[in-house]
Short mmCIF file of C-alpha atoms and ligand atoms in Angstrom, two decimals:
data_model
loop_
_atom_site.label_atom_id
_atom_site.label_comp_id
_atom_site.label_asym_id
_atom_site.label_seq_id
_atom_site.Cartn_x
_atom_site.Cartn_y
_atom_site.Cartn_z
CA MET A 1 5.12 -20.66 -34.75
CA LYS A 2 3.77 -23.17 -32.18
CA LYS A 3 1.54 -25.54 -33.37
CA ALA A 4 -2.08 -25.45 -31.57
CA ILE A 5 -2.39 -28.46 -29.54
CA ILE A 6 -5.76 -30.04 -29.16
CA ASP A 7 -5.53 -31.91 -25.77
CA LEU A 8 -7.96 -34.43 -25.24
CA ARG A 9 -6.11 -36.42 -22.55
CA SER A 10 -8.51 -35.10 -19.74
CA ASP A 11 -10.86 -32.24 -18.44
CA THR A 12 -8.11 -31.76 -15.68
CA VAL A 13 -6.24 -29.91 -18.17
CA THR A 14 -8.58 -26.99 -18.25
CA LYS A 15 -7.86 -23.75 -17.16
CA PRO A 16 -10.06 -20.82 -15.25
CA SER A 17 -12.82 -19.01 -17.06
CA PRO A 18 -12.61 -15.22 -17.39
CA GLN A 19 -15.22 -14.88 -14.84
CA MET A 20 -13.19 -16.70 -12.60
CA TRP A 21 -10.05 -14.54 -13.44
CA GLU A 22 -12.45 -11.23 -12.65
CA MET A 23 -13.36 -12.88 -9.24
CA ILE A 24 -9.78 -13.34 -8.18
CA LYS A 25 -8.64 -9.84 -9.33
CA THR A 26 -11.38 -8.34 -7.16
CA MET A 27 -10.56 -10.47 -4.03
CA THR A 28 -9.21 -8.89 -0.90
CA ASN A 29 -7.80 -9.97 2.48
CA ASP A 30 -11.03 -9.55 4.27
CA GLN A 31 -12.21 -12.82 2.05
CA LEU A 32 -9.48 -14.73 3.47
CA GLY A 33 -8.29 -16.60 6.89
CA ASP A 34 -7.11 -19.43 8.43
CA ASP A 35 -8.97 -22.38 7.21
CA VAL A 36 -7.44 -25.02 9.85
CA TYR A 37 -9.45 -22.72 12.35
CA GLN A 38 -12.27 -22.61 10.13
CA GLU A 39 -11.91 -18.95 9.62
CA ASP A 40 -11.61 -18.50 6.02
CA PRO A 41 -14.99 -16.81 5.07
CA THR A 42 -14.60 -17.81 1.16
CA VAL A 43 -13.97 -21.81 2.18
CA ASN A 44 -16.85 -21.47 4.45
CA ALA A 45 -18.97 -20.15 1.61
CA LEU A 46 -18.01 -22.71 -0.60
CA GLU A 47 -18.41 -25.54 1.85
CA GLU A 48 -21.90 -24.19 2.75
CA LYS A 49 -23.07 -23.66 -0.78
CA SER A 50 -21.79 -27.20 -1.74
CA ALA A 51 -23.41 -28.91 1.38
CA LYS A 52 -26.88 -27.04 0.17
CA ILE A 53 -26.35 -28.13 -3.21
CA PHE A 54 -26.26 -31.69 -2.62
CA GLU A 55 -28.85 -31.52 0.59
CA LYS A 56 -26.19 -32.74 2.72
CA GLU A 57 -25.43 -31.37 6.28
CA ALA A 58 -21.76 -30.54 5.67
CA ALA A 59 -18.84 -30.35 3.35
CA LEU A 60 -15.16 -30.16 3.52
CA LEU A 61 -12.49 -28.87 0.56
CA CYS A 62 -10.06 -31.00 -0.08
CA THR A 63 -6.84 -30.91 -2.33
CA SER A 64 -7.78 -33.54 -4.67
CA GLY A 65 -10.03 -36.31 -5.44
CA THR A 66 -7.83 -38.68 -4.38
CA GLN A 67 -7.34 -37.07 -1.16
CA ALA A 68 -11.27 -36.86 -0.75
CA ASN A 69 -11.86 -40.32 -1.86
CA LEU A 70 -9.18 -41.51 0.96
CA LEU A 71 -10.62 -39.27 3.83
CA SER A 72 -14.16 -40.88 3.30
CA LEU A 73 -12.62 -44.37 3.88
CA LEU A 74 -10.55 -43.17 6.63
CA ALA A 75 -13.64 -41.51 8.33
CA GLN A 76 -15.71 -44.40 7.66
CA THR A 77 -14.13 -47.51 8.22
CA THR A 78 -11.88 -49.40 10.60
CA PRO A 79 -7.99 -50.58 9.75
CA GLY A 80 -8.73 -54.26 8.86
CA ASP A 81 -12.11 -54.10 7.31
CA GLU A 82 -13.01 -55.08 3.57
CA VAL A 83 -14.10 -52.40 1.31
CA LEU A 84 -15.77 -53.03 -2.31
CA PHE A 85 -14.46 -51.21 -5.21
CA GLU A 86 -15.37 -51.45 -8.85
CA THR A 87 -12.66 -53.13 -10.81
CA ARG A 88 -11.68 -50.44 -13.18
CA SER A 89 -12.59 -47.45 -10.83
CA HIS A 90 -10.07 -44.81 -9.96
CA MET A 91 -10.30 -45.77 -6.49
CA ALA A 92 -9.18 -49.24 -7.15
CA LEU A 93 -6.71 -48.60 -9.60
CA TYR A 94 -5.30 -45.15 -9.89
CA GLU A 95 -4.98 -43.89 -5.98
CA VAL A 96 -1.47 -45.49 -5.28
CA GLY A 97 -2.90 -48.37 -3.05
CA SER A 98 -3.77 -45.73 -0.47
CA ALA A 99 -6.87 -47.68 1.03
CA SER A 100 -4.27 -50.50 1.95
CA ARG A 101 -1.24 -48.57 2.43
CA ILE A 102 -2.70 -45.58 4.69
CA ALA A 103 -6.28 -46.75 5.87
CA GLY A 104 -4.85 -50.40 6.24
CA LEU A 105 -7.96 -51.85 4.43
CA SER A 106 -8.58 -54.99 2.14
CA PRO A 107 -10.08 -53.95 -1.23
CA TRP A 108 -12.19 -56.39 -2.93
CA LEU A 109 -12.82 -55.77 -6.47
CA TYR A 110 -16.26 -56.24 -7.99
CA GLN A 111 -17.35 -56.61 -11.58
CA SER A 112 -20.08 -54.09 -12.91
CA ASN A 113 -22.01 -53.72 -16.45
CA HIS A 114 -19.92 -50.78 -17.69
CA GLY A 115 -19.70 -49.36 -14.30
CA ILE A 116 -23.11 -50.31 -13.09
CA PRO A 117 -23.21 -52.49 -10.32
CA ASP A 118 -25.32 -55.53 -10.12
CA VAL A 119 -26.90 -55.87 -6.68
CA GLU A 120 -27.39 -59.51 -6.56
CA ALA A 121 -23.77 -60.13 -7.46
CA LEU A 122 -22.59 -57.66 -4.92
CA LYS A 123 -24.84 -59.83 -2.24
CA LYS A 124 -22.13 -62.48 -2.60
CA LEU A 125 -19.18 -60.53 -1.70
CA ILE A 126 -20.38 -59.58 1.52
CA ARG A 127 -18.14 -61.53 3.93
CA ASP A 128 -19.85 -63.31 7.32
CA ARG A 129 -19.07 -61.47 10.08
CA GLU A 130 -19.84 -64.46 12.46
CA ASP A 131 -17.08 -66.19 10.63
CA ILE A 132 -13.77 -66.06 12.62
CA HIS A 133 -11.75 -66.23 9.25
CA GLN A 134 -13.24 -63.11 7.48
CA PRO A 135 -12.81 -59.40 7.83
CA PRO A 136 -15.93 -57.60 7.83
CA THR A 137 -17.10 -56.01 4.85
CA THR A 138 -17.93 -52.39 5.52
CA LEU A 139 -18.22 -49.91 2.46
CA ILE A 140 -18.93 -49.89 -0.68
CA ALA A 141 -17.69 -47.41 -3.63
CA ILE A 142 -18.86 -46.55 -7.15
CA GLU A 143 -17.70 -44.20 -9.54
CA ASN A 144 -20.29 -41.84 -11.34
CA THR A 145 -19.76 -41.15 -14.23
CA HIS A 146 -17.41 -44.03 -14.72
CA ASN A 147 -13.90 -42.62 -16.51
CA TRP A 148 -12.61 -46.31 -17.94
CA TYR A 149 -16.54 -46.93 -19.12
CA GLY A 150 -16.46 -43.92 -21.26
CA GLY A 151 -18.09 -41.50 -18.96
CA LYS A 152 -20.90 -43.86 -18.18
CA THR A 153 -23.84 -42.73 -15.76
CA ILE A 154 -25.17 -44.45 -12.92
CA THR A 155 -29.16 -43.43 -12.61
CA PRO A 156 -30.62 -42.75 -9.34
CA GLU A 157 -32.57 -45.88 -9.47
CA THR A 158 -29.72 -48.10 -9.48
CA LEU A 159 -28.31 -45.78 -6.60
CA LYS A 160 -31.74 -46.75 -4.66
CA LEU A 161 -31.09 -50.39 -5.03
CA LEU A 162 -27.47 -50.02 -3.88
CA ARG A 163 -28.49 -47.72 -0.95
CA GLU A 164 -31.15 -50.67 0.16
CA PHE A 165 -28.10 -53.22 -0.28
CA SER A 166 -25.74 -51.03 2.10
CA ASP A 167 -28.47 -50.81 4.37
CA ALA A 168 -29.15 -54.54 4.97
CA HIS A 169 -25.60 -55.04 5.23
CA PHE A 170 -24.43 -52.60 7.38
CA LEU A 171 -22.36 -50.82 4.70
CA LYS A 172 -21.15 -47.35 4.08
CA PHE A 173 -21.92 -46.01 0.63
CA HIS A 174 -19.39 -43.73 -0.80
CA MET A 175 -19.80 -42.13 -4.51
CA ASP A 176 -16.63 -40.78 -6.37
CA GLY A 177 -18.78 -38.24 -8.20
CA ALA A 178 -15.53 -36.58 -9.63
CA ARG A 179 -18.02 -36.02 -12.49
CA ILE A 180 -21.25 -36.10 -10.84
CA PHE A 181 -22.77 -33.08 -12.40
CA ASN A 182 -21.88 -34.77 -16.05
CA ALA A 183 -24.03 -37.43 -14.82
CA ALA A 184 -26.96 -35.32 -13.74
CA LEU A 185 -27.17 -33.46 -16.97
CA ALA A 186 -26.82 -36.25 -19.09
CA LEU A 187 -29.78 -37.81 -16.90
CA ASN A 188 -31.57 -34.59 -16.92
CA ARG A 189 -32.21 -35.29 -12.74
CA PRO A 190 -31.43 -32.80 -10.26
CA ILE A 191 -28.18 -33.51 -8.43
CA THR A 192 -30.27 -34.36 -4.93
CA ASP A 193 -31.98 -37.49 -6.87
CA PHE A 194 -28.18 -38.76 -6.75
CA SER A 195 -27.01 -37.67 -3.38
CA GLN A 196 -30.01 -38.48 -1.13
CA TYR A 197 -28.80 -42.27 -1.46
CA ILE A 198 -25.21 -41.75 -0.39
CA ASP A 199 -23.18 -41.29 2.70
CA SER A 200 -20.42 -39.57 1.45
CA LEU A 201 -19.69 -38.32 -1.92
CA MET A 202 -16.73 -36.54 -3.54
CA PHE A 203 -17.06 -34.04 -6.51
CA CYS A 204 -13.96 -32.50 -8.42
CA PHE A 205 -13.69 -28.53 -9.11
CA SER A 206 -10.51 -29.49 -11.09
CA LYS A 207 -12.06 -31.41 -14.06
CA GLY A 208 -14.98 -30.16 -16.24
CA LEU A 209 -15.58 -27.50 -13.84
CA SER A 210 -12.48 -26.06 -14.91
CA CYS A 211 -11.12 -24.93 -11.55
CA PRO A 212 -7.21 -24.94 -10.98
CA ILE A 213 -7.29 -26.88 -7.77
CA GLY A 214 -9.63 -28.76 -5.39
CA SER A 215 -12.36 -31.39 -4.68
CA MET A 216 -15.23 -31.16 -2.06
CA LEU A 217 -16.39 -34.26 -0.02
CA VAL A 218 -20.27 -33.92 1.45
CA GLY A 219 -21.87 -35.81 3.90
CA SER A 220 -23.25 -35.60 7.66
CA ARG A 221 -21.99 -33.27 10.35
CA LYS A 222 -20.34 -35.98 12.10
CA PHE A 223 -18.58 -37.80 9.02
CA ILE A 224 -17.33 -34.36 7.94
CA SER A 225 -15.71 -33.64 11.20
CA LYS A 226 -13.82 -36.95 11.12
CA ALA A 227 -12.75 -36.51 7.81
CA ARG A 228 -11.65 -32.77 8.73
CA LYS A 229 -9.29 -34.20 11.28
CA PHE A 230 -7.98 -36.91 8.78
CA ARG A 231 -7.18 -34.34 6.24
CA LYS A 232 -5.04 -32.34 8.68
CA MET A 233 -3.24 -35.57 9.30
CA LEU A 234 -2.60 -36.15 5.92
CA GLY A 235 -1.12 -32.43 5.65
CA GLY A 236 -4.19 -31.06 3.89
CA GLY A 237 -4.99 -28.56 6.35
CA MET A 238 -4.46 -25.50 4.24
CA ARG A 239 -4.60 -21.83 5.53
CA GLN A 240 -5.68 -19.08 3.42
CA ALA A 241 -7.12 -21.56 1.22
CA GLY A 242 -10.00 -18.97 -0.13
CA ILE A 243 -7.63 -18.25 -2.62
CA ILE A 244 -8.53 -21.50 -4.14
CA ALA A 245 -12.33 -21.72 -3.20
CA ILE A 246 -12.85 -18.37 -4.96
CA PHE A 247 -12.83 -20.55 -8.27
CA GLY A 248 -15.21 -22.91 -6.91
CA LEU A 249 -17.49 -20.36 -6.11
CA VAL A 250 -17.83 -19.14 -9.82
CA ALA A 251 -17.86 -23.23 -11.06
CA LEU A 252 -20.93 -23.81 -8.92
CA GLU A 253 -23.06 -21.17 -10.53
CA LYS A 254 -25.99 -22.89 -12.53
CA PRO A 255 -24.59 -21.41 -16.07
CA TRP A 256 -21.15 -22.79 -15.28
CA ILE A 257 -22.63 -26.19 -14.15
CA ASP A 258 -24.79 -26.28 -17.38
CA ARG A 259 -22.02 -25.46 -19.58
CA LEU A 260 -20.64 -29.33 -19.22
CA LYS A 261 -23.55 -30.29 -21.50
CA GLU A 262 -21.26 -28.64 -24.58
CA ASP A 263 -18.65 -31.14 -23.70
CA HIS A 264 -21.05 -34.16 -24.00
CA THR A 265 -22.38 -32.47 -27.34
CA ASN A 266 -18.78 -32.30 -28.35
CA ALA A 267 -17.73 -35.95 -27.50
CA GLN A 268 -20.85 -37.39 -29.20
CA LEU A 269 -20.14 -35.37 -32.18
CA LEU A 270 -16.66 -36.87 -32.34
CA ALA A 271 -18.17 -40.36 -31.81
CA ARG A 272 -20.75 -40.21 -34.47
CA LEU A 273 -18.14 -38.33 -37.08
CA LEU A 274 -15.70 -41.56 -36.66
CA ASN A 275 -18.27 -43.81 -37.03
CA GLU A 276 -19.05 -41.84 -40.24
CA GLN A 277 -15.66 -41.36 -41.66
CA GLN A 278 -14.12 -44.77 -41.04
CA ASP A 279 -14.43 -48.48 -41.18
CA LEU A 280 -12.02 -49.61 -39.10
CA PHE A 281 -14.19 -49.38 -35.37
CA GLN A 282 -17.58 -48.39 -34.81
CA VAL A 283 -17.44 -46.31 -31.41
CA GLU A 284 -20.48 -46.05 -28.93
CA ILE A 285 -21.91 -42.66 -28.46
CA PRO A 286 -21.09 -41.54 -24.92
CA ASP A 287 -23.42 -40.71 -22.30
CA THR A 288 -21.15 -37.54 -21.20
CA ASN A 289 -17.66 -36.19 -22.20
CA ILE A 290 -15.58 -39.38 -22.53
CA LEU A 291 -15.09 -41.34 -25.59
CA LEU A 292 -13.41 -44.55 -25.77
CA VAL A 293 -12.04 -45.90 -28.88
CA ASN A 294 -11.32 -49.64 -29.16
CA PHE A 295 -9.04 -50.49 -32.07
CA PRO A 296 -9.09 -53.98 -33.22
CA ARG A 297 -6.20 -56.20 -32.27
CA LYS A 298 -2.59 -55.98 -33.74
CA THR A 299 -3.52 -52.10 -34.31
CA PRO A 300 -0.04 -50.25 -33.96
CA MET A 301 -1.30 -48.16 -31.34
CA SER A 302 2.12 -46.39 -30.87
CA GLN A 303 2.27 -45.32 -34.47
CA ILE A 304 -1.38 -43.98 -34.16
CA MET A 305 -0.48 -42.33 -30.68
CA ASN A 306 2.65 -40.67 -32.65
CA GLN A 307 0.87 -39.74 -35.59
CA LEU A 308 -1.73 -37.98 -33.54
CA ALA A 309 0.93 -36.06 -31.34
CA GLU A 310 2.73 -35.00 -34.67
CA ASN A 311 -0.64 -33.63 -35.69
CA GLY A 312 -0.96 -31.90 -32.27
CA VAL A 313 -3.44 -34.04 -31.05
CA LEU A 314 -3.01 -35.58 -27.57
CA ALA A 315 -5.09 -38.25 -26.07
CA LEU A 316 -4.31 -41.19 -23.61
CA ASN A 317 -3.79 -44.77 -24.60
CA ILE A 318 -4.13 -47.90 -22.68
CA ASP A 319 -3.78 -51.59 -24.62
CA ASN A 320 -5.79 -51.08 -27.43
CA GLN A 321 -7.93 -48.17 -26.31
CA ILE A 322 -7.73 -44.60 -27.03
CA ARG A 323 -9.57 -42.24 -24.55
CA PHE A 324 -10.67 -38.57 -25.85
CA VAL A 325 -12.04 -36.30 -23.14
CA THR A 326 -13.80 -32.97 -24.10
CA HIS A 327 -13.84 -29.99 -21.99
CA TYR A 328 -13.96 -26.29 -21.40
CA GLY A 329 -10.79 -25.62 -24.13
CA ILE A 330 -12.35 -28.01 -27.01
CA ASN A 331 -14.93 -26.45 -29.11
CA SER A 332 -16.81 -28.41 -32.08
CA GLU A 333 -14.08 -27.04 -34.72
CA ASP A 334 -11.40 -29.22 -32.86
CA VAL A 335 -13.56 -32.08 -32.78
CA ILE A 336 -14.19 -32.01 -36.54
CA LYS A 337 -10.36 -31.33 -37.20
CA VAL A 338 -9.47 -34.44 -34.82
CA SER A 339 -11.93 -36.68 -36.30
CA HIS A 340 -10.19 -35.78 -39.56
CA ILE A 341 -6.92 -36.50 -38.40
CA ILE A 342 -7.96 -39.90 -37.14
CA SER A 343 -9.53 -40.91 -39.91
CA ASP A 344 -6.64 -39.82 -42.24
CA ILE A 345 -4.18 -41.83 -39.89
CA ILE A 346 -6.40 -44.88 -40.32
CA GLN A 347 -5.88 -44.53 -44.14
CA THR A 348 -2.25 -44.83 -43.79
CA LEU A 349 -2.19 -47.93 -41.43
C1 PLP B 1 -13.02 -40.85 -11.40
C2 PLP B 1 -11.93 -40.23 -10.65
N1 PLP B 1 -12.13 -40.41 -9.37
C3 PLP B 1 -10.90 -39.58 -8.76
C4 PLP B 1 -9.96 -38.83 -9.55
C5 PLP B 1 -8.88 -38.38 -8.77
O1 PLP B 1 -8.93 -36.83 -8.72
P1 PLP B 1 -7.60 -36.12 -8.33
O2 PLP B 1 -6.80 -35.96 -9.78
O3 PLP B 1 -8.18 -34.67 -8.10
O4 PLP B 1 -6.76 -36.59 -7.26
C6 PLP B 1 -9.96 -38.94 -10.85
C7 PLP B 1 -8.95 -38.06 -11.83
O5 PLP B 1 -9.10 -38.04 -12.76
C8 PLP B 1 -10.95 -39.56 -11.40
O6 PLP B 1 -11.26 -39.33 -12.89
#
């Protein structure tokens, strides 16, 4: 018999919900059109709904979060500009250098306090536009929640400071909000408390919201129409894309967004159980659905990863850290099982 896998590598492994399958089963050709001509009613409905939720003028369905982040750079900067990325952010580390290679930008990395930028420190990074030697700084990006700081949330109060900072230095302000709904739920704040301070925001359907494909970019009408043209340039002009968008329409219903809280509860449960069951490390209780476990130096990490896999548990390992992400495919029983497996492995080290 095939062994059950508990896949905690990422919330991107999620598959569609029964409600999503119901929607797709009843879909007809009337709900599809050519989206390059902006004639797909389902895509149009999803873009309108997204813009409304974030209280922005317009939205654009993109193939992925990586594409949407790049579009925000292409549409809001000029080649040769300098842009500010957080050191451990997805845009800095995991987007194949597209900011430089495709958008022609120089990324300048800023340090943060677990993903939370310090405005005073940022001020020192702004280039002098009058100096003939220096490129202009024109955009700052933040990640909320921050993936490699364990799903850390950035509060609307910090965003307000960053807005003021951006205005003072003529910067565009972009949020990689791949998991922004997780942040809003964890902080118990409406999504517009976040989006009001941002020029451009990307969120993903394909992560905790469990859709198979797609991310959305929201912002002003002018920004979105520029981004739309760049999306075509990058080969992202899709035709009957309603077949993708239909999943998003289910995902943006309140109960489905609220379901993300279960993922937070499960990640927090895993953290608490691990703290109770073993002495090798203590973990911080995560804000959202991403738990980072730091093992002491010299821990045989490959041995741990192999033993986890032998027990049907998948996770991501970088250096001495293992990342566990909870999602729609994981319940509290899985989490309890994983905590015991980890504690047992630790006994054998
Ligand atoms: C914070 C963050 N931003 C952007 C992305 C990119 O999204 P995609 O995989 O859809 O390109 C990811 C993907 O994991 C992510 O975690």
